[in-house]
Coordinates of C-alpha atoms and ligand atoms in Angstrom, one line a residue:
M271 CA 21.4 -102.8 37.0
W272 CA 22.0 -101.5 33.5
S273 CA 21.8 -97.9 34.6
L274 CA 24.4 -98.7 37.1
V275 CA 26.7 -100.0 34.4
L276 CA 26.0 -96.9 32.3
F277 CA 26.9 -94.7 35.3
V278 CA 30.2 -96.6 35.7
V279 CA 30.9 -96.3 32.0
I280 CA 30.3 -92.5 32.0
G281 CA 32.1 -92.3 35.3
L282 CA 35.2 -94.0 33.8
L283 CA 35.3 -91.9 30.7
G284 CA 34.7 -88.8 32.7
S285 CA 33.9 -85.4 31.3
E286 CA 37.7 -84.6 31.2
S287 CA 38.5 -87.3 28.8
L288 CA 35.2 -86.6 26.9
V289 CA 36.3 -83.0 26.3
E290 CA 39.6 -84.2 25.1
A291 CA 38.0 -86.8 22.9
G292 CA 35.5 -84.2 21.6
N293 CA 37.2 -83.8 18.3
C294 CA 34.6 -85.4 16.1
T295 CA 36.3 -88.8 16.1
I296 CA 35.5 -92.1 17.8
V297 CA 37.4 -95.3 18.5
A298 CA 36.0 -98.4 16.8
K299 CA 35.0 -101.1 19.3
G300 CA 34.2 -104.7 18.2
N301 CA 33.0 -106.0 14.8
L302 CA 33.8 -103.7 11.9
I303 CA 31.0 -104.9 9.5
F304 CA 27.4 -104.0 10.0
P305 CA 24.9 -106.8 10.5
K306 CA 23.1 -108.1 7.5
D307 CA 19.7 -106.8 8.5
F308 CA 21.0 -103.2 9.0
N309 CA 19.8 -100.7 6.4
F310 CA 21.2 -97.4 5.2
G311 CA 19.2 -94.7 3.6
V312 CA 18.7 -90.9 3.4
A313 CA 16.0 -88.6 4.6
T314 CA 14.1 -85.5 3.3
S315 CA 10.8 -83.7 4.0
A316 CA 8.1 -82.4 1.7
Y317 CA 8.2 -78.7 2.4
Q318 CA 12.0 -78.6 2.4
I319 CA 12.5 -80.1 -1.1
E320 CA 9.3 -80.4 -3.2
G321 CA 8.5 -76.8 -4.3
G322 CA 5.3 -76.7 -6.4
W323 CA 3.7 -75.0 -3.4
N324 CA 0.4 -74.5 -5.3
A325 CA 0.8 -77.0 -8.1
D326 CA -2.0 -79.3 -9.2
G327 CA -4.5 -78.3 -6.5
K328 CA -2.3 -78.4 -3.5
G329 CA -3.7 -76.5 -0.5
V330 CA -1.9 -74.0 1.6
S331 CA 0.2 -75.1 4.6
I332 CA 1.2 -73.1 7.7
W333 CA 4.8 -73.0 6.3
D334 CA 3.5 -71.6 2.9
E335 CA 1.5 -69.0 4.8
Y336 CA 4.2 -68.1 7.3
T337 CA 7.0 -67.6 4.7
H338 CA 4.7 -65.6 2.4
N339 CA 3.5 -63.3 5.2
N340 CA 6.7 -62.9 7.1
P341 CA 9.6 -63.0 4.6
D342 CA 11.9 -61.2 7.0
R343 CA 11.6 -64.1 9.5
I344 CA 13.6 -66.2 7.1
K345 CA 17.4 -65.4 7.2
D346 CA 17.7 -65.0 3.4
R347 CA 14.1 -64.0 2.8
T348 CA 13.5 -67.2 0.8
N349 CA 10.8 -69.9 1.1
G350 CA 9.9 -73.4 -0.1
D351 CA 7.9 -72.3 -3.1
S352 CA 10.2 -74.0 -5.5
A353 CA 13.1 -75.4 -3.3
A354 CA 14.8 -78.4 -5.0
E355 CA 11.7 -78.8 -7.2
S356 CA 11.4 -82.5 -6.2
Y357 CA 7.6 -82.3 -7.0
R358 CA 8.5 -81.7 -10.7
L359 CA 11.9 -83.4 -10.8
F360 CA 11.7 -86.5 -8.6
D361 CA 13.6 -88.4 -11.2
L362 CA 16.7 -86.5 -10.3
D363 CA 16.3 -87.6 -6.7
L364 CA 15.7 -91.1 -7.8
K365 CA 18.9 -91.1 -9.8
A366 CA 20.9 -89.9 -6.8
L367 CA 19.3 -92.5 -4.6
K368 CA 20.2 -95.2 -7.0
D369 CA 23.8 -93.9 -7.3
L370 CA 24.2 -94.0 -3.5
G371 CA 22.8 -97.5 -3.4
V372 CA 20.5 -96.8 -0.4
K373 CA 18.1 -99.5 0.8
H374 CA 15.4 -97.1 1.8
Y375 CA 14.3 -93.5 1.3
R376 CA 12.7 -91.5 4.1
F377 CA 10.4 -88.7 2.8
S378 CA 7.3 -87.0 4.1
I379 CA 3.9 -86.5 2.5
A380 CA 2.5 -83.0 2.2
W381 CA -1.0 -83.3 3.9
T382 CA -2.1 -80.4 1.6
R383 CA -1.5 -82.3 -1.5
I384 CA -3.8 -85.1 -0.4
F385 CA -6.4 -83.0 1.3
P386 CA -6.0 -79.4 0.3
D387 CA -8.0 -78.0 3.1
G388 CA -7.0 -80.7 5.5
F389 CA -10.2 -82.7 5.6
V390 CA -11.1 -85.9 3.8
H391 CA -13.8 -84.3 1.6
S392 CA -11.3 -82.2 -0.2
K393 CA -9.4 -85.1 -1.7
N394 CA -7.0 -84.2 -4.5
Q395 CA -6.2 -87.0 -7.0
K396 CA -3.2 -85.3 -8.6
G397 CA -1.4 -85.1 -5.2
I398 CA -2.2 -88.8 -4.7
D399 CA -0.8 -89.6 -8.2
Y400 CA 2.4 -87.9 -7.3
Y401 CA 3.1 -90.0 -4.2
N402 CA 2.0 -93.1 -6.0
S403 CA 4.5 -92.4 -8.7
V404 CA 7.3 -91.7 -6.1
I405 CA 6.5 -95.0 -4.3
N406 CA 6.3 -97.1 -7.4
K407 CA 9.5 -95.7 -8.8
L408 CA 11.3 -96.4 -5.6
L409 CA 10.1 -100.0 -5.4
A410 CA 10.9 -100.6 -9.0
N411 CA 14.5 -99.7 -8.2
G412 CA 14.7 -101.8 -5.0
I413 CA 14.4 -98.9 -2.6
E414 CA 11.9 -99.1 0.3
P415 CA 9.8 -96.1 1.0
M416 CA 9.9 -95.0 4.7
V417 CA 7.1 -92.4 5.0
T418 CA 6.7 -89.6 7.5
V419 CA 3.1 -88.7 7.8
Y420 CA 3.7 -85.3 9.3
H421 CA 6.8 -83.2 9.0
W422 CA 5.5 -79.7 10.1
D423 CA 3.5 -78.6 7.1
L424 CA 0.0 -78.5 8.7
P425 CA -2.9 -77.4 6.4
V426 CA -4.0 -73.9 7.1
G427 CA -7.5 -75.4 7.1
I428 CA -6.6 -77.5 10.1
Q429 CA -4.7 -74.7 11.9
K430 CA -8.0 -72.6 11.7
F431 CA -9.3 -74.9 14.4
G432 CA -6.3 -74.5 16.6
G433 CA -3.9 -77.2 15.2
F434 CA -2.2 -79.0 18.1
S435 CA -3.8 -76.8 20.7
N436 CA -7.2 -78.3 20.0
S437 CA -7.9 -82.0 20.8
L438 CA -9.8 -82.1 17.5
I439 CA -6.3 -82.8 16.0
I440 CA -6.7 -86.4 17.2
E441 CA -9.5 -87.1 14.7
Q442 CA -8.2 -84.7 12.0
F443 CA -4.8 -86.4 12.0
S444 CA -6.0 -90.0 12.2
D445 CA -8.5 -89.4 9.4
Y446 CA -5.5 -88.2 7.3
A447 CA -3.3 -91.1 8.4
E448 CA -6.0 -93.6 7.7
E449 CA -6.3 -92.3 4.1
L450 CA -2.5 -92.7 3.6
Y451 CA -2.7 -96.3 4.9
K452 CA -5.5 -97.0 2.5
L453 CA -3.9 -95.3 -0.5
F454 CA -0.3 -96.5 0.0
G455 CA -0.2 -99.1 2.7
D456 CA -0.1 -102.0 0.2
R457 CA 3.4 -100.8 -0.7
V458 CA 4.6 -98.7 2.3
K459 CA 5.7 -100.9 5.2
T460 CA 7.3 -98.3 7.4
W461 CA 5.3 -95.4 8.7
I462 CA 6.4 -92.5 11.0
T463 CA 3.5 -90.6 12.4
F464 CA 5.3 -87.4 13.5
N465 CA 8.7 -85.9 13.0
E466 CA 10.2 -84.3 16.1
P467 CA 7.4 -83.3 18.5
H468 CA 9.8 -81.1 20.4
Q469 CA 10.3 -78.8 17.4
I470 CA 6.5 -78.8 16.6
C471 CA 5.5 -78.0 20.1
K472 CA 8.3 -76.0 21.6
S473 CA 9.0 -73.9 18.6
G474 CA 5.5 -73.4 17.4
Y475 CA 3.4 -73.4 20.6
G476 CA 5.8 -72.7 23.4
S477 CA 7.5 -69.9 21.5
E478 CA 6.9 -67.8 18.4
K479 CA 9.9 -69.1 16.4
T480 CA 7.9 -71.1 13.9
P481 CA 4.3 -71.3 12.7
P482 CA 1.7 -71.2 14.2
M483 CA 3.7 -68.8 16.5
V484 CA 1.5 -69.3 19.5
G485 CA 4.1 -68.2 22.0
A486 CA 2.6 -69.7 25.2
P487 CA 5.7 -71.1 27.0
G488 CA 5.2 -73.7 29.6
V489 CA 1.6 -74.1 28.8
G490 CA 1.0 -74.2 25.0
D491 CA 3.9 -76.6 24.5
Y492 CA 2.5 -79.1 27.0
I493 CA -1.0 -78.9 25.5
C494 CA 0.6 -79.6 22.1
F495 CA 2.6 -82.5 23.4
T496 CA -0.4 -84.0 25.0
N497 CA -2.6 -83.7 21.9
L498 CA 0.2 -84.9 19.6
L499 CA 0.7 -88.0 21.7
K500 CA -3.0 -88.8 21.6
A501 CA -3.1 -88.3 17.8
H502 CA -0.2 -90.6 17.5
G503 CA -1.7 -93.2 19.7
A504 CA -5.0 -93.0 17.8
A505 CA -3.3 -93.3 14.4
Y506 CA -1.3 -96.3 15.6
R507 CA -4.4 -98.1 17.0
L508 CA -6.2 -97.5 13.8
Y509 CA -3.5 -99.2 11.8
Q510 CA -3.5 -102.1 14.2
D511 CA -7.3 -102.4 14.0
K512 CA -7.8 -102.0 10.3
F513 CA -4.6 -102.5 8.3
A514 CA -1.8 -104.4 10.2
K515 CA -3.1 -107.9 9.5
K516 CA -3.2 -107.4 5.8
Q517 CA -0.5 -104.8 5.2
K518 CA 2.0 -106.1 7.8
G519 CA 3.8 -102.8 8.2
Q520 CA 5.4 -101.0 11.1
V521 CA 4.2 -97.7 12.6
G522 CA 6.5 -95.6 14.8
I523 CA 7.4 -92.0 15.7
T524 CA 10.5 -90.0 15.4
L525 CA 11.8 -88.2 18.5
D526 CA 14.6 -85.6 18.4
I527 CA 17.0 -85.5 21.2
W528 CA 20.3 -83.9 22.2
M529 CA 22.2 -86.2 24.5
V530 CA 23.3 -84.7 27.8
F531 CA 26.6 -85.0 29.7
S532 CA 26.9 -83.9 33.3
E533 CA 29.9 -81.8 34.1
T534 CA 30.0 -83.5 37.5
N535 CA 29.1 -87.0 36.2
N536 CA 26.0 -86.8 38.3
K537 CA 23.7 -89.7 37.4
T538 CA 20.7 -88.1 39.0
D539 CA 21.1 -85.1 36.8
I540 CA 21.5 -87.2 33.6
D541 CA 18.4 -89.3 34.5
R542 CA 16.3 -86.2 35.3
A543 CA 17.4 -84.3 32.2
M544 CA 16.7 -87.4 30.0
H545 CA 13.2 -87.7 31.4
Y546 CA 12.6 -84.1 30.6
N547 CA 13.8 -84.2 27.0
L548 CA 13.5 -87.8 25.7
G549 CA 11.1 -89.1 28.4
L550 CA 8.4 -86.5 27.9
L551 CA 7.5 -88.3 24.6
A552 CA 9.2 -91.7 25.0
Y553 CA 8.0 -92.6 28.5
P554 CA 4.3 -92.4 27.6
I555 CA 4.9 -94.7 24.6
F556 CA 7.7 -97.0 25.5
S557 CA 7.8 -97.4 29.3
K558 CA 6.1 -100.2 31.1
T559 CA 3.8 -97.9 33.0
G560 CA 3.0 -95.3 30.4
D561 CA 2.0 -91.7 31.0
F562 CA 4.5 -88.9 31.5
P563 CA 7.5 -89.6 33.6
P564 CA 6.5 -89.4 37.3
I565 CA 9.1 -86.8 38.1
L566 CA 7.7 -84.4 35.5
L567 CA 4.1 -84.9 36.7
K568 CA 5.2 -84.3 40.2
E569 CA 7.5 -81.3 39.7
I570 CA 5.4 -79.5 37.1
E571 CA 2.3 -79.9 39.3
K572 CA 4.1 -78.4 42.2
S573 CA 5.3 -75.4 40.2
S574 CA 1.8 -74.9 38.8
F575 CA 0.3 -74.8 42.3
D576 CA 3.1 -72.5 43.4
E577 CA 2.2 -70.2 40.5
G578 CA -1.3 -70.1 41.9
R579 CA -2.9 -72.2 39.2
K580 CA -5.8 -74.5 39.8
R581 CA -4.3 -77.4 37.9
S582 CA -1.1 -78.7 36.5
R583 CA 0.3 -77.3 33.3
L584 CA 1.2 -80.9 32.5
P585 CA -1.7 -83.1 33.7
S586 CA -1.5 -86.9 33.6
L587 CA -2.8 -88.5 30.4
G588 CA -5.4 -90.3 32.4
E589 CA -6.3 -94.0 32.4
Y590 CA -7.8 -94.2 28.9
W591 CA -5.2 -92.4 27.0
T592 CA -2.3 -93.9 29.0
K593 CA -3.5 -97.2 27.7
V594 CA -4.0 -96.1 24.1
I595 CA -0.5 -94.5 24.0
R596 CA 1.5 -97.1 25.9
G597 CA 3.0 -99.5 23.4
S598 CA 1.8 -97.5 20.4
S599 CA 5.0 -97.8 18.4
D600 CA 6.7 -100.7 16.7
F601 CA 10.0 -98.8 16.8
M602 CA 11.6 -95.7 18.2
G603 CA 12.8 -93.3 15.5
L604 CA 15.6 -91.0 16.7
N605 CA 17.0 -87.9 15.1
Y606 CA 20.4 -87.3 16.7
Y607 CA 22.5 -84.3 15.7
T608 CA 24.3 -83.1 18.8
S609 CA 24.8 -83.0 22.6
R610 CA 25.2 -80.6 25.5
F611 CA 26.8 -80.4 28.9
I612 CA 24.3 -79.7 31.7
K613 CA 24.5 -78.5 35.2
P614 CA 21.8 -77.5 37.7
A615 CA 20.9 -73.8 37.2
T616 CA 22.0 -71.4 39.9
E617 CA 19.4 -68.8 38.9
P618 CA 16.0 -70.0 37.5
E619 CA 16.3 -70.5 33.8
G620 CA 14.0 -68.9 31.2
E621 CA 10.7 -67.2 31.5
N622 CA 8.2 -68.0 34.2
P623 CA 6.6 -70.4 33.3
S624 CA 8.5 -72.2 30.5
T625 CA 9.8 -75.6 29.7
E626 CA 13.3 -74.2 30.3
R627 CA 12.4 -73.2 33.8
D628 CA 10.8 -76.6 34.5
Y629 CA 13.9 -78.3 33.2
N630 CA 16.1 -76.0 35.3
Y631 CA 19.6 -76.9 33.9
Q632 CA 22.2 -74.7 32.3
S633 CA 23.0 -76.3 29.1
Q634 CA 26.0 -75.6 26.9
P635 CA 28.4 -77.2 24.4
D636 CA 32.0 -77.8 25.3
K637 CA 34.2 -75.0 23.8
N638 CA 36.4 -77.6 22.0
W639 CA 33.6 -79.3 20.1
P640 CA 33.8 -78.5 16.4
R641 CA 30.8 -76.5 15.2
A642 CA 28.8 -76.7 11.9
K643 CA 27.3 -73.8 10.0
S644 CA 24.2 -74.1 12.2
D645 CA 24.9 -72.4 15.5
W646 CA 23.3 -75.2 17.5
L647 CA 25.2 -78.1 15.8
Y648 CA 28.4 -79.5 17.3
C649 CA 30.1 -82.7 16.3
I650 CA 29.9 -85.0 19.3
P651 CA 29.6 -88.7 18.1
E652 CA 30.0 -90.0 21.7
G653 CA 26.5 -88.6 22.4
L654 CA 25.0 -90.9 19.8
E655 CA 26.6 -94.0 21.3
Y656 CA 25.5 -93.0 24.8
L657 CA 22.0 -92.2 23.6
L658 CA 21.6 -95.6 22.1
K659 CA 22.9 -97.3 25.2
Y660 CA 20.6 -95.1 27.3
V661 CA 17.6 -96.2 25.2
R662 CA 18.7 -99.8 25.4
D663 CA 18.8 -99.7 29.2
E664 CA 15.8 -97.4 29.9
Y665 CA 13.4 -98.7 27.3
D666 CA 14.0 -102.4 27.3
N667 CA 16.1 -102.5 24.2
V668 CA 13.2 -101.4 22.0
E669 CA 13.9 -101.5 18.2
V670 CA 15.5 -98.2 17.2
K671 CA 15.9 -96.5 13.8
I672 CA 18.1 -93.5 13.4
T673 CA 15.8 -91.4 11.2
E674 CA 18.1 -88.4 10.8
N675 CA 21.7 -87.4 11.5
G676 CA 23.7 -84.8 9.6
W677 CA 26.0 -81.8 9.3
S678 CA 25.6 -78.3 7.8
D679 CA 28.0 -76.1 6.0
D680 CA 28.1 -73.5 3.2
G681 CA 27.4 -76.1 0.5
E682 CA 31.0 -76.7 -0.7
L683 CA 31.5 -79.9 -2.8
N684 CA 34.7 -80.7 -0.9
D685 CA 32.9 -81.3 2.3
D686 CA 35.5 -83.1 4.4
K687 CA 33.9 -82.0 7.7
R688 CA 30.6 -83.7 6.7
I689 CA 32.6 -86.9 5.9
K690 CA 34.2 -86.7 9.3
Y691 CA 30.8 -86.2 10.9
Y692 CA 29.3 -89.2 9.1
Q693 CA 32.3 -91.4 9.7
S694 CA 32.3 -90.8 13.4
H695 CA 28.6 -91.0 13.9
I696 CA 28.1 -94.1 11.9
Q697 CA 31.0 -95.7 13.8
A698 CA 29.2 -94.7 17.0
V699 CA 26.1 -96.6 15.8
L700 CA 28.2 -99.7 15.0
N701 CA 29.8 -99.5 18.4
A702 CA 26.4 -99.4 20.0
I703 CA 25.3 -102.4 18.0
N704 CA 28.4 -104.3 19.1
D705 CA 27.3 -103.4 22.6
G706 CA 23.9 -105.1 22.2
C707 CA 21.8 -102.1 21.1
N708 CA 18.8 -103.0 18.9
V709 CA 19.3 -100.4 16.1
N710 CA 18.6 -101.6 12.6
S711 CA 18.4 -98.5 10.4
Y712 CA 20.2 -95.3 9.6
S713 CA 19.1 -92.3 7.5
A714 CA 21.4 -89.5 6.7
W715 CA 20.0 -86.0 6.6
S716 CA 19.8 -85.1 3.8
L717 CA 19.8 -86.4 0.2
V718 CA 19.9 -82.9 -1.3
D719 CA 20.5 -79.3 -0.1
N720 CA 17.1 -77.9 1.0
F721 CA 15.1 -75.3 2.7
E722 CA 16.4 -75.2 6.3
W723 CA 13.3 -73.5 7.8
N724 CA 14.1 -70.1 9.3
Q725 CA 17.6 -70.4 8.0
G726 CA 16.4 -70.5 4.4
Y727 CA 19.1 -71.8 2.1
T728 CA 22.0 -70.5 4.2
E729 CA 22.7 -73.8 5.9
K730 CA 23.2 -76.8 3.7
F731 CA 22.8 -80.4 4.8
G732 CA 22.8 -82.3 1.5
L733 CA 25.0 -85.1 0.2
Y734 CA 24.1 -83.6 -3.2
S735 CA 24.3 -79.9 -4.1
V736 CA 21.4 -78.4 -6.0
N737 CA 21.9 -75.9 -8.7
M738 CA 19.4 -73.3 -7.4
K739 CA 20.2 -70.9 -10.3
S740 CA 18.9 -73.3 -12.9
P741 CA 15.3 -74.3 -13.5
K742 CA 16.6 -77.8 -14.1
R743 CA 17.9 -77.9 -10.5
E744 CA 20.8 -80.3 -11.4
R745 CA 22.0 -82.4 -8.5
I746 CA 25.8 -82.6 -8.1
P747 CA 27.3 -85.2 -5.8
K748 CA 29.5 -83.8 -3.0
K749 CA 32.6 -85.7 -1.8
S750 CA 30.4 -87.0 1.1
A751 CA 28.0 -88.6 -1.4
I752 CA 30.9 -90.7 -2.7
Y753 CA 32.0 -91.5 0.8
Y754 CA 28.5 -92.6 1.9
K755 CA 28.2 -94.7 -1.3
K756 CA 31.4 -96.5 -0.4
L757 CA 30.2 -97.0 3.2
I758 CA 27.0 -98.5 2.0
A759 CA 28.7 -100.8 -0.5
T760 CA 31.3 -102.1 2.0
R761 CA 28.8 -102.1 5.0
S762 CA 31.7 -100.8 7.0
V763 CA 33.0 -97.3 8.0
P764 CA 35.8 -96.4 5.6
N765 CA 38.6 -94.2 7.0
G766 CA 38.1 -91.4 4.5
L767 CA 37.8 -91.8 0.7
Ligands
GBH93 C1 15.7 -81.7 12.0 O1 15.5 -80.8 13.0 C2 14.5 -81.6 11.1 O2 13.8 -82.8 11.2 C3 14.8 -81.3 9.7 O3 13.7 -80.9 9.0 C4 15.9 -80.2 9.7 O4 16.2 -79.8 8.4 C5 17.1 -80.9 10.2 O5 16.9 -81.5 11.5 C6 18.3 -79.9 10.4 O6 17.9 -78.9 11.3 O7 15.2 -72.1 12.1 O8 14.2 -71.2 14.1 O9 13.3 -73.2 13.0 C7 16.6 -80.7 14.0 C8 16.3 -79.6 14.9 C9 15.2 -77.8 13.8 C10 17.2 -77.4 15.0 C11 15.3 -76.4 13.2 C12 17.3 -76.1 14.4 C13 16.3 -74.3 13.5 C14 15.5 -73.3 14.3 N1 16.5 -78.3 14.1 N2 16.0 -75.6 14.1 S1 14.5 -72.4 13.3

């Protein structure tokens, strides 16, 4: 029923009008004030801001190793060795957070600061002290910590055993997560196990773009997804069994998704594409039946047999794990940045095999959509509204937190395009709420300019600029910081400054 309504809505708007509307603005619909229980915050991740890569007993992560060994793979040959120096200068971040008036701060913990070689016996008190101090200072200032357990910086000591290609990751990750619950769970009430499985698995295992550079398309990525889902499920159950009663927190996962529009408004294409991108991770956790979406299991098994394989490249999770993973999240974290138009491929897409070939759509932005500094990032706020409605209808109106959303540029202080992006996207969230979507949290990416992975410091996402020339790393508010502060204070979406 709901999906029929969605189809009609998309049908009515049509791709024509969408393209016309695709100018980074969106019309307000309904109530103009955010509900009382809706929270605004900002997000960062450890490797991208902390620096202090070997300070106080920290171990080496795959991003430390990768940037040190392959400087030419980073656009400006930089790394996260010092970054915004948040390890040394957290008080500057705290001041910015207070200035903004955020209700929560989403940050990640560097596994290698807690367990330098990845395993529990290598515990490092100084790393623990650092996060205790961050958490205590946040709480003392009325800011709730929202903690990502894993944001891509796997200890090299864990990668030695295969990382996410070995099912050992299930116990390795849940041992680490258990220690975090024990150490910080009296104060941290919102946990995110993994940030963006798509990036972890497709980039690092399906391709060689990021560490550990496995490069096994259509196979390595699915092995990684499967092990990651199991590790997530195990870490969720552990919290329920040992901590939930006393600590009363929530545990979720953050999925990254580009919304899709069909050039022909074909609902079958949209549904199939959404199962392939969001559903691959969301369906096992949030659907009524669990396991991977049936269409993926069927189609990928068939391709695998056609390729002469003995078994599917994406096997079912099986009875035991289906049960562990189904329902293993108290909310769905979503990182939304952008959207694409899709149409069925005329020639097979990508290498054989690969997730692209399994997906089998041509995917492109509309030529009128405004583009950020990042070549993949176009401003299309309609995508966020549609995504939230899609999740409402497909996943029984599960609780959603927007855990990232943001815009890149050269780092200018007069960042009017970033303001336009935030204005339109936060309005899209409010429209979705007015339409019954169960979303209660928004985190802007990012608090400060930081290390943008392979793009180094050439693409800036911060509300605050960081003086990278000075050891003091002064934070300077951009125009967008002042805009976001006003938005938070008024709990509405101001029309500019
Ligand atoms: C999110 O990824 C991440 O959670 C965050 O860490 C990141 O800074 C932010 O968004 C902005 O990108 O340079 O070859 O690794 C969103 C997906 C991941 C897409 C990085 C672009 C760059 C490819 N982005 N990716 S590479």
